[in-house]
Coordinates of C-alpha atoms in Angstrom, one line a residue:
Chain A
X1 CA -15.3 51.6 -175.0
X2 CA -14.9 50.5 -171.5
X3 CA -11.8 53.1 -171.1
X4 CA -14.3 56.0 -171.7
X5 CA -16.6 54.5 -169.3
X6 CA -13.6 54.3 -166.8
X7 CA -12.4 57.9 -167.6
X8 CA -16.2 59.5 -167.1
X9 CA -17.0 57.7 -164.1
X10 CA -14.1 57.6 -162.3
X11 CA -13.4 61.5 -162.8
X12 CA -17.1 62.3 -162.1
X13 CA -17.0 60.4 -158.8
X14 CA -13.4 62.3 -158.4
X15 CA -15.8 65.7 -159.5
X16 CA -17.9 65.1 -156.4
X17 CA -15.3 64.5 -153.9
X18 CA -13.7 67.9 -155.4
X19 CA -17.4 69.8 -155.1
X20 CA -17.1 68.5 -151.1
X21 CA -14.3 70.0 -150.3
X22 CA -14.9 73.2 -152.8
X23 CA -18.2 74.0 -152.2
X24 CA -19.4 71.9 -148.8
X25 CA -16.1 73.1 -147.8
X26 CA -15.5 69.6 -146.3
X27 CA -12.2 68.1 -144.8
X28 CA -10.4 65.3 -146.7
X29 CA -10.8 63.2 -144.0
X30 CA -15.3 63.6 -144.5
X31 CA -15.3 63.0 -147.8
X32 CA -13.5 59.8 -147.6
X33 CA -15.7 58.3 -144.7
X34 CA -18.8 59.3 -147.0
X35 CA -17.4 57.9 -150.0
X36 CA -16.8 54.6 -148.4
X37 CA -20.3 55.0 -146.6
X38 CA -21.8 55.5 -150.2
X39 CA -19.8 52.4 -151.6
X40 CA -21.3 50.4 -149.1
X41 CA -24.6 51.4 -149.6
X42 CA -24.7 51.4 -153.1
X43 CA -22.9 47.7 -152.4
X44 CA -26.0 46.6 -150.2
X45 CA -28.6 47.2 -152.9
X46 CA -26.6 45.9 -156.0
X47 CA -25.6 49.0 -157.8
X48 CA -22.3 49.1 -157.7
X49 CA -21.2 46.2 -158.8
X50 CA -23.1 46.6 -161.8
X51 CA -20.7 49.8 -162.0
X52 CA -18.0 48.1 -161.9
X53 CA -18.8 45.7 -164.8
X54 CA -19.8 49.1 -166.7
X55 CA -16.6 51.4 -166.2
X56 CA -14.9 48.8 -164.5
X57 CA -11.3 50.7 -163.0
X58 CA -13.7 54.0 -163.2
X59 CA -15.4 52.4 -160.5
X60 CA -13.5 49.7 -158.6
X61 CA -10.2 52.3 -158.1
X62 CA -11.8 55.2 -156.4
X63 CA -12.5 54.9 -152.1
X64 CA -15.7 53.8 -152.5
X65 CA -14.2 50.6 -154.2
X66 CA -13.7 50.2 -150.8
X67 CA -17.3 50.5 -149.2
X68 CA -18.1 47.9 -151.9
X69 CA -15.8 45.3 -150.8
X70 CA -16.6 45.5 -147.2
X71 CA -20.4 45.5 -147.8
X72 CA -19.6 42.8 -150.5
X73 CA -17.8 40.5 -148.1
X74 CA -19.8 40.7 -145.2
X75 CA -23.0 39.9 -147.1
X76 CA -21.0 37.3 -149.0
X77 CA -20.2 36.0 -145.1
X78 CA -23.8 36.0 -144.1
X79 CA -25.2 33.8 -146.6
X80 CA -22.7 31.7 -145.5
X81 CA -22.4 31.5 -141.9
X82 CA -25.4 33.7 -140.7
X83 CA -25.6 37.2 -138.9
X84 CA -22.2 36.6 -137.4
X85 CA -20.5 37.0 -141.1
X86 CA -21.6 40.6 -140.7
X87 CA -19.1 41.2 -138.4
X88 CA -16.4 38.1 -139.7
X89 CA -16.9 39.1 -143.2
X90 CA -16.1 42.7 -143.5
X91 CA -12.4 42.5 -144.1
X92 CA -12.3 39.4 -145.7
X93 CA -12.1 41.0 -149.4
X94 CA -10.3 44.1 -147.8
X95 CA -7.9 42.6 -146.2
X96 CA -5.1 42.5 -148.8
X97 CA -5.3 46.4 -149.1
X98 CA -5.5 47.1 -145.5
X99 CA -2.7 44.5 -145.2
X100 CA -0.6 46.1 -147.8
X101 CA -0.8 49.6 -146.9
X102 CA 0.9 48.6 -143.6
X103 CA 3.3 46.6 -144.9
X104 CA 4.0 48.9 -147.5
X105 CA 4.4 51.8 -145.4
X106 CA 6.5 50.2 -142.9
X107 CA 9.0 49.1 -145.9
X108 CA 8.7 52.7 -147.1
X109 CA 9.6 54.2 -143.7
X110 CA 12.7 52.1 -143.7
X111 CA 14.6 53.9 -146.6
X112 CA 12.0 57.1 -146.7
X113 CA 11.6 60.5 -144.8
X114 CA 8.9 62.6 -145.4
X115 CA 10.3 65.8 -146.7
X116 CA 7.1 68.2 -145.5
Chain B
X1 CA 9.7 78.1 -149.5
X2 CA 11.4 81.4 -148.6
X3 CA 10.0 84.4 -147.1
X4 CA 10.1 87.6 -149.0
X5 CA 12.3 89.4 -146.0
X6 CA 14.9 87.0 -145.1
X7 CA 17.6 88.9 -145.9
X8 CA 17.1 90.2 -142.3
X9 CA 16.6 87.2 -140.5
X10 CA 19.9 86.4 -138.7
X11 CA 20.0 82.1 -139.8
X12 CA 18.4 80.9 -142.4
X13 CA 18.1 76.7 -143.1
X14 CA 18.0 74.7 -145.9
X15 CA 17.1 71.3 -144.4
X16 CA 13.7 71.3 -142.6
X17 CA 14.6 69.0 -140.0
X18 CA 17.8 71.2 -138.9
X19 CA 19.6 68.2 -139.1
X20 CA 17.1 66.3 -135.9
X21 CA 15.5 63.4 -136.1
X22 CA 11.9 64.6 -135.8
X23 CA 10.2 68.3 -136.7
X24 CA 9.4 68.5 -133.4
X25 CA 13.2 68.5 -132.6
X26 CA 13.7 70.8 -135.5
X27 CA 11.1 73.0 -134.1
X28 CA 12.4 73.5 -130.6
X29 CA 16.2 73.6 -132.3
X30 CA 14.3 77.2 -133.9
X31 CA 13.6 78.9 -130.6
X32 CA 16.7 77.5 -129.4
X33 CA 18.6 79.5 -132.2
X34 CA 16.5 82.6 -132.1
X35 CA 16.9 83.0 -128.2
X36 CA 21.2 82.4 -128.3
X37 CA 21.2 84.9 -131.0
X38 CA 18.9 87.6 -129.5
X39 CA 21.2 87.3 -126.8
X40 CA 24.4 87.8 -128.5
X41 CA 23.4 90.5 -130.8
X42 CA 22.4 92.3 -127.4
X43 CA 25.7 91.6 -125.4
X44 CA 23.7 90.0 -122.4
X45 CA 24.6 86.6 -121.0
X46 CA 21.7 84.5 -120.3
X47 CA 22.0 84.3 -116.3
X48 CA 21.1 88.2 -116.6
X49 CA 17.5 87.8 -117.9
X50 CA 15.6 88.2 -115.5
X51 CA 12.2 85.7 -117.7
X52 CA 11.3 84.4 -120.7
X53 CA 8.4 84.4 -122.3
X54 CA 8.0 82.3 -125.2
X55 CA 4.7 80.4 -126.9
X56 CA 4.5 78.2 -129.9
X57 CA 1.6 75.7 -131.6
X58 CA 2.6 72.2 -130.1
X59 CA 0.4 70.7 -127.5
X60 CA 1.7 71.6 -123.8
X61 CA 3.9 74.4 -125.5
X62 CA 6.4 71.8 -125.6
X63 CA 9.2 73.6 -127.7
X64 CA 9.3 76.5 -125.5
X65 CA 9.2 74.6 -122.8
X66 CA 12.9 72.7 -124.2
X67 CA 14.0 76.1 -125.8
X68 CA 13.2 77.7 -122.1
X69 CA 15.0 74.6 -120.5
X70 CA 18.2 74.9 -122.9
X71 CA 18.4 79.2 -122.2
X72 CA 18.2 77.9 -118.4
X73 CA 16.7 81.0 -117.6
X74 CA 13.2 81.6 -115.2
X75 CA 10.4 81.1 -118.1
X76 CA 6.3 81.8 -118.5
X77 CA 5.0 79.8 -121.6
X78 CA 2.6 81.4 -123.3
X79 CA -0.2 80.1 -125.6
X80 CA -1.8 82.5 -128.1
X81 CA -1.7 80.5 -131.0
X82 CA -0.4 83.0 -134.0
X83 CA -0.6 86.1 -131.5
X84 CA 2.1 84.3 -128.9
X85 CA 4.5 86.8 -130.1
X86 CA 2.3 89.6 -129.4
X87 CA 1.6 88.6 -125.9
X88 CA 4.8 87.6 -125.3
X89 CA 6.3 91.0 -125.9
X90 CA 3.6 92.8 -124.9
X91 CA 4.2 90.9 -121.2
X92 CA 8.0 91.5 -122.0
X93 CA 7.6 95.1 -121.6
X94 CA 5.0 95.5 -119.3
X95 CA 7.1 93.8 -116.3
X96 CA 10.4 95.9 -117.5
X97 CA 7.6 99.0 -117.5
X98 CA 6.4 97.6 -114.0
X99 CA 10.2 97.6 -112.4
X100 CA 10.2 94.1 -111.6
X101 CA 12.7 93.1 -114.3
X102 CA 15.6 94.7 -115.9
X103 CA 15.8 92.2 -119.1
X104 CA 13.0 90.4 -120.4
X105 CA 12.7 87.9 -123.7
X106 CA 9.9 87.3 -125.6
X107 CA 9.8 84.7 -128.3
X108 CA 7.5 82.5 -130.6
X109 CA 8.4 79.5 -133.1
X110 CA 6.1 77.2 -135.4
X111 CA 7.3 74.9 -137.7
X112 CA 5.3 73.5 -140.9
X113 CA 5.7 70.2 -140.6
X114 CA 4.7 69.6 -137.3
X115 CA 2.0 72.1 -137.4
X116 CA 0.2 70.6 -139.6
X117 CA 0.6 67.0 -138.4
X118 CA -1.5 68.1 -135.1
X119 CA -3.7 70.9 -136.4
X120 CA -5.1 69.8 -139.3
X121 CA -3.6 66.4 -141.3
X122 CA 0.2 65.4 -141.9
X123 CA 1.8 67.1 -145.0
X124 CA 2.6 63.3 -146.4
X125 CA -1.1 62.5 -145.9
X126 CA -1.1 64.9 -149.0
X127 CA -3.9 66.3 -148.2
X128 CA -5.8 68.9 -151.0
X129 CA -5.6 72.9 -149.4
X130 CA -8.6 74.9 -150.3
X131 CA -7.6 78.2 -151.4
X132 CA -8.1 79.9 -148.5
X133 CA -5.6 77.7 -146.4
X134 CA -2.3 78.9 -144.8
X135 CA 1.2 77.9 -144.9
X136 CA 2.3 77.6 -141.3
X137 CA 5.9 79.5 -141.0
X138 CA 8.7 77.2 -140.4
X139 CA 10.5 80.0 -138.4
X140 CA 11.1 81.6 -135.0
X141 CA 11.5 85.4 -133.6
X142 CA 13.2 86.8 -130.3
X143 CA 13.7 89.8 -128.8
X144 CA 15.4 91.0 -125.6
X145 CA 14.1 94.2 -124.0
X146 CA 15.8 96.2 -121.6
X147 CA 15.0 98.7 -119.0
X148 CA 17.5 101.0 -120.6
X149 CA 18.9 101.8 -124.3
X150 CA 18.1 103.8 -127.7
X151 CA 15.3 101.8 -128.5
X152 CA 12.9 101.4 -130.1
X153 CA 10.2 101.5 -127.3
X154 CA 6.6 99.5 -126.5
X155 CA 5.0 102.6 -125.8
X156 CA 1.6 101.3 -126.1
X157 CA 0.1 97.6 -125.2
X158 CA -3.4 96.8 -126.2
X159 CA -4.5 93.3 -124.9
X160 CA -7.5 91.6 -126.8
X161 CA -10.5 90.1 -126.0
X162 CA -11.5 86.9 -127.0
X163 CA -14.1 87.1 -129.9
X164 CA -16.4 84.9 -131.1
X165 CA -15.5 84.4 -135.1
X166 CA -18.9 82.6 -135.9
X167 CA -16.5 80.1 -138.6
X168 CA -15.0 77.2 -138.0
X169 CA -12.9 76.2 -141.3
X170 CA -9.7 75.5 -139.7
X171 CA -8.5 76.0 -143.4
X172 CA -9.7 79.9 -143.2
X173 CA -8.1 81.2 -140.1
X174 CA -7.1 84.5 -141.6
X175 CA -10.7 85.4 -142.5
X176 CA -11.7 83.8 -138.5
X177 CA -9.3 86.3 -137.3
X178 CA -10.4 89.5 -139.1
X179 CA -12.9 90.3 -136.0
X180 CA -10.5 90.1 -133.3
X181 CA -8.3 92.4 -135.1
X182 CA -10.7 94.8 -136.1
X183 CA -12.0 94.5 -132.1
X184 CA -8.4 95.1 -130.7
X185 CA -8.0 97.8 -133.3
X186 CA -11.0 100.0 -132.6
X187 CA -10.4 99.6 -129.1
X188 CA -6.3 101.0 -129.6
X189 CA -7.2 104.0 -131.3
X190 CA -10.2 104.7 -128.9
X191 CA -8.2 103.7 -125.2
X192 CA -5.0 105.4 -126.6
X193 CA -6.5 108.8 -128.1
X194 CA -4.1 108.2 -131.0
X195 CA -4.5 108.7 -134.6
X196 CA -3.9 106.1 -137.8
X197 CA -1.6 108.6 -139.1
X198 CA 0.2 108.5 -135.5
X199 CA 1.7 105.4 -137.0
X200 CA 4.0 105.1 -140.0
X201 CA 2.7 101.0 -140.3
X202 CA -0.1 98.8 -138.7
X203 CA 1.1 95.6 -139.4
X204 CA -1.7 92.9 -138.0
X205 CA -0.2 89.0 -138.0
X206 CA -1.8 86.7 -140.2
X207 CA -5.0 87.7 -142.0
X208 CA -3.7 86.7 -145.1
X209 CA -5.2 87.8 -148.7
X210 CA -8.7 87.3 -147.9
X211 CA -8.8 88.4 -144.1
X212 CA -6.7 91.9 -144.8
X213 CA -9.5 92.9 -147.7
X214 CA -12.1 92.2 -145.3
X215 CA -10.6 93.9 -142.2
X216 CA -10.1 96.9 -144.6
X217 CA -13.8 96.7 -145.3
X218 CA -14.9 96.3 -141.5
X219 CA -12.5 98.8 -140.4
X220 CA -13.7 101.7 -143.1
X221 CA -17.1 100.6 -141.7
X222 CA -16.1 101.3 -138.2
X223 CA -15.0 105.1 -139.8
X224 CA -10.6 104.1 -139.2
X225 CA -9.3 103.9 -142.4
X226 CA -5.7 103.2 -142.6
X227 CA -5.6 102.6 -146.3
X228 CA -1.5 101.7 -147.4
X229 CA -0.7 102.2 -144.0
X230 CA -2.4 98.6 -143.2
X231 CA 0.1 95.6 -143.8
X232 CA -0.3 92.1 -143.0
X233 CA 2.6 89.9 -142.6
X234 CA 1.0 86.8 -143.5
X235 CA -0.1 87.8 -146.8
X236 CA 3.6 89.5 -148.0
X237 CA 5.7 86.8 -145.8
X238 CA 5.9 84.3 -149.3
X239 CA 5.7 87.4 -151.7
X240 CA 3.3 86.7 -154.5
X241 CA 4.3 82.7 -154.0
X242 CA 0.9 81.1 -155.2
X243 CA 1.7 77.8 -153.6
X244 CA 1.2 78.7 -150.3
X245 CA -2.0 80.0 -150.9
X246 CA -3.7 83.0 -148.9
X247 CA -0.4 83.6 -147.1
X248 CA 1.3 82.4 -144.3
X249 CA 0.3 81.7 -140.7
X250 CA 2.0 80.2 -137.2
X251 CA 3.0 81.5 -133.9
X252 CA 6.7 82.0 -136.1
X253 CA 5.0 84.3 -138.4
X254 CA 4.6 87.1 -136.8
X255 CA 7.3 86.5 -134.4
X256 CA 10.0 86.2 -137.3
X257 CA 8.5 89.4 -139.2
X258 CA 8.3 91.5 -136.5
X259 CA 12.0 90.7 -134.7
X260 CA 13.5 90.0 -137.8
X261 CA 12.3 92.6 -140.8
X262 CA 10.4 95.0 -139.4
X263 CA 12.6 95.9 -136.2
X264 CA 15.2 95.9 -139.0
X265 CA 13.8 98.8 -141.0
X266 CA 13.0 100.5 -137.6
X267 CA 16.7 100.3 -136.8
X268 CA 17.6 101.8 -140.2
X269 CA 15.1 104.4 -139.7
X270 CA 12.8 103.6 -142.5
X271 CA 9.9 103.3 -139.9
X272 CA 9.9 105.0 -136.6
X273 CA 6.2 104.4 -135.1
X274 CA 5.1 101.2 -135.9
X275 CA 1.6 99.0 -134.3
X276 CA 1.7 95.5 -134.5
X277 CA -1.7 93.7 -134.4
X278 CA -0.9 90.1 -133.5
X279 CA -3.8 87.3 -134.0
X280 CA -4.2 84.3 -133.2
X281 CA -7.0 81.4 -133.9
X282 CA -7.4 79.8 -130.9
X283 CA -9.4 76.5 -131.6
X284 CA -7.9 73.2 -130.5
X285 CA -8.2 69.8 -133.3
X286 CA -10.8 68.7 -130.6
X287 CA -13.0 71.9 -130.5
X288 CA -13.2 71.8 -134.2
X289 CA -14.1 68.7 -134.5
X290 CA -16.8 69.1 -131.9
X291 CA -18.5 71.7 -134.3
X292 CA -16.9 74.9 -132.1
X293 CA -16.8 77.7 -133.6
X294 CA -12.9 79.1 -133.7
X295 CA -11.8 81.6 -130.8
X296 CA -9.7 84.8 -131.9
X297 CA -7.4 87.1 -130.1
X298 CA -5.5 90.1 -131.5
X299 CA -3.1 91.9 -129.2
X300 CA -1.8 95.5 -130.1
X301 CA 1.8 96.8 -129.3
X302 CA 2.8 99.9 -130.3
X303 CA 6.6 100.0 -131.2
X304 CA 8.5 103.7 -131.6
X305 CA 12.2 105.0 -132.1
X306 CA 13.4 107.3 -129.2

């Protein structure tokens, strides 16, 4: 069941980012920053997790994955530590994508040339 | 992607990159090209032209500027966006007209790749194009005008104002353009006393599907209509190619249409009075992303066989 609930989520979240740049007649680059904004928010008041444990890679694969985790580590971080994990504990569940993408796309750019 | 015409271009590439390490490179490599063969098809050495003029898309005009410094000949760079070509020939011909010079060149290149990097997002970014979006020419166009010879002529040279398109979808530039051309248009036919039917084509630059079917509209609102005899080179440079959707665009477009094709079928006679509308968006990344609205230009040059 959960792959339905992966495949309905995920494309309608996928729907909206398509109705941005259809109709709103957004750029790419807008849609992402208010995806991750959303994540975040929907993060900071408890929602989206609960998405994720109901459509699970529906949810946790598209940008605003992203939003979650940082809002998810930095509130995680400020139970901890205080306000400072705010600012210490954004990138601390990111990190390994952020980290990856670089490392990835230097590797890439060893042996790769983007063909336009 | 091909364009429709290229049987009359003089060089045509496979590789993108022209064999350079960067598009830029490749770019500048274009004009380069364009320029040494302008000048051989015309039996002129370089030290004879008297100045270049030459514009493309990169900031500072930077391939022109190399192109310019390669040709080693006295240069004006010129910025109008998709209507460099226009200005540049339409300059070209007014300092031959003026007697100052007895050889000019005029010449425009743009390439994809690095067009899209700085105007909008780099083509591996993979960005999604809306329908309306243009494919920026990977191509350049020269020509070399004398005081004398059998032609064809600039007869006429309409320079544009800069109007106010009220959009600013950097993915709808065609549509953006459609006033300036209309503008430059009404104000040809009105200046000059001459007639649509005066010209065998009216070719504007790159209005693309969407911009020519509203120019058609504004101009049978403005009482000029110039039904078949209206063309636009971006929307027939890729045929009826649906990848690149509403045509093409890029300071090479029209340059590469216009010095490649269409002075082509002038030379064979299958068109003997031609008007070329050039346009050009002006906008720079930052203006659009400070909410500007995008700047046009059309220029007019009226082209005819002795």
């Amino acid at each position: 069941m959960i792959f339905l609930w992966a495949f309905l989520v995920g494309g309608a979240i996928c729907a909206v980012g398509q109705l941005l740049i259809d109709v709103a007649h957004l750029t790419a680059a807008r849609v992402m920053v208010i995806f991750v904004v959303a994540g975040a928010i929907l993060s900071g008041i408890g929602l989206y997790p609960k998405l994720i444990d109901f459509a699970g890679a529906g949810a946790s694969v598209p940008i605003t994955s992203f939003g979650n985790s940082l809002a998810h580590g930095a509130i995680a971080e400020v139970k901890r530590d205080g306000l400072i994990g705010a600012i210490t504990g954004i990138f601390e569940l990111t990190s390994a994508g952020i980290s990856s993408a670089i490392v990835f796309g230097f590797l890439a750019s060893l042996f790769a040339r983007p063909r336009g | 992607m091909e364009c429709a015409f290229s049987d009359d271009f003089d060089q045509l590439h496979e590789d993108p990159y022209l064999g350079q390490p960067s598009w830029e490179k490749a770019e500048r490599r274009l004009l380069e090209e364009a320029i040494a063969e302008t000048l051989r098809k015309g039996k002129i050495e370089a030290q004879k032209v008297n100045l270049l003029f030459a514009g493309d898309l990169l900031n500072q005009i930077i391939s022109s500027t190399f192109a310019a410094q390669t040709a080693g000949v006295p240069y004006f760079g010129l910025f109008n966006a998709c209507a460099t070509a226009g200005e540049a020939l339409a300059l070209a011909a007014l300092l031959i007209e003026s007697g100052m010079a007895t050889y000019t060149l005029a010449g425009a290149v743009s390439h994809n790749a690095s067009a899209e990097r700085q105007m909008r997002f780099p083509t591996e970014y993979g960005s999604q194009r809306p329908k309306t979006a243009q494919w920026t020419v990977t191509a350049a166009g020269a020509g070399l005008l004398s005081a004398t010879g059998e032609g064809p002529s600039v007869t006429w040279v309409t320079v544009g104002r800069v109007v106010d398109s009220a959009m600013s979808d950097p993915y709808n530039m065609g549509m953006a353009e459609v006033p300036a051309a209309v503008d430059t248009l009404v104000t040809h036919f009105k200046e000059s006393g001459r007639k649509p039917s005066d010209y065998d084509l009216i070719v504007t630059g790159d209005l693309a599907a969407y911009g020519l079917e509203a120019a058609q509209q504004l101009l049978r609102d403005a009482h000029l209509d110039l039904g078949e005899r209206l063309m636009d080179a971006g929307a027939t440079y890729y045929g009826s190619d649906p990848s690149v959707q509403a045509g093409a665009s890029g300071a090479g477009c029209i340059a590469s249409f216009l010095f490649g094709h269409l002075l082509t079928r002038m030379r064979r006679h299958e068109l003997n009075r031609l008007l070329v509308v050039a346009t050009g968006s002006l906008h720079s990344p930052v203006s659009i992303e400070q909410g500007d609205n995008i700047p046009c230009i059309a220029h007019a040059v009226a082209l005819e066989n002795n």
